[in-house]
């Protein structure tokens, strides 16, 4: 396999309206991404540095990737996608080469967004994960911008953030016998590239993870206030599973292009799909269409009963425990 595999650049065609719910997240991301990429001169004018890294965290299938693509589309930025798991599974040296190559291409194609999915896979295994996270996320936002982004809102999910941070810190010293592990080498390359971003204009790294929670209760105790000040210069966005209103919105997004019966009650469907993620709701809409075709290959509309038939057979992957 070639060392350049996986480095694909795209200009995504995803609008903010393709994402149901998540009004707050979209607004914060919009500003955080569009401002530095589109208005970098305004930052220079005020003598402040735009952020270089943002972390999106939350359960799978709740649109972290789609948000990153919508942000790239809105900012007319080139979009490069990397996966921690993919990097980790590569032959020695390949992952580092892929990373370097991606950053090089992103610099050439700026404004660019590098989307780093499953960031925890690389991060969690290495001694210097904390450095990585801090450098990735502890951006040089000014206090004014921090308050603009309404930090109070972040602290609604403070425990998740704290968990993630402590989980990451717990990885420090994790190298098994002092030898350089794959994760350490990848991280070191990533850190070098991230440092390079200080000079490069118009490149933003968006990292995503589903696993901010893997931590021991004992880790919750120390350093809470220290952590608050540490997080003040960080943009960490929790992407939650959809609530009722958001589910209704998502169903509307995914039935927009479908021919659905006029009297279809999306609100009722939203009520009956508690704990469904955006991905599952999208699947539900598609599957309802397939049921309609199975029933009658010349069907022209998808009806409520088709949705009901699918809902009877679908179980959400998330549990209440996981999101409370
Ligand atoms: P993972 O953590 O597994 O990578 P993710 O959080 O990145 O998942 P996406 O890949 O963005 O999730 O979403 C999966 C699918 O679900 C996409 O096709 C997307 O269209 C749909 N989807 C998820 N959330 C929403 C939403 N809020 N509105 C519309 N579609 C959504």
mmCIF file of C-alpha atoms in Angstrom, residues 162-163 166-167 170 213-224 227:
data_model
loop_
_atom_site.group_PDB
_atom_site.id
_atom_site.type_symbol
_atom_site.label_atom_id
_atom_site.label_comp_id
_atom_site.label_asym_id
_atom_site.label_seq_id
_atom_site.Cartn_x
_atom_site.Cartn_y
_atom_site.Cartn_z
ATOM 1 C CA UNK A 162 -13.264 16.709 33.028
ATOM 2 C CA UNK A 163 -13.523 12.993 32.386
ATOM 3 C CA UNK A 166 -8.366 13.204 33.169
ATOM 4 C CA UNK A 167 -8.624 10.174 30.928
ATOM 5 C CA UNK A 170 -4.027 9.203 32.782
ATOM 6 C CA UNK A 213 -15.691 8.919 29.551
ATOM 7 C CA UNK A 214 -13.321 6.028 30.118
ATOM 8 C CA UNK A 215 -12.199 6.971 33.561
ATOM 9 C CA UNK A 216 -12.127 6.030 37.144
ATOM 10 C CA UNK A 217 -14.180 7.916 39.717
ATOM 11 C CA UNK A 218 -11.043 8.576 41.753
ATOM 12 C CA UNK A 219 -9.746 10.693 38.939
ATOM 13 C CA UNK A 220 -12.596 13.098 39.403
ATOM 14 C CA UNK A 221 -11.309 14.342 42.742
ATOM 15 C CA UNK A 222 -8.226 16.470 42.319
ATOM 16 C CA UNK A 223 -7.601 19.672 40.518
ATOM 17 C CA UNK A 224 -11.064 20.716 39.606
ATOM 18 C CA UNK A 227 -8.777 22.452 35.414
#
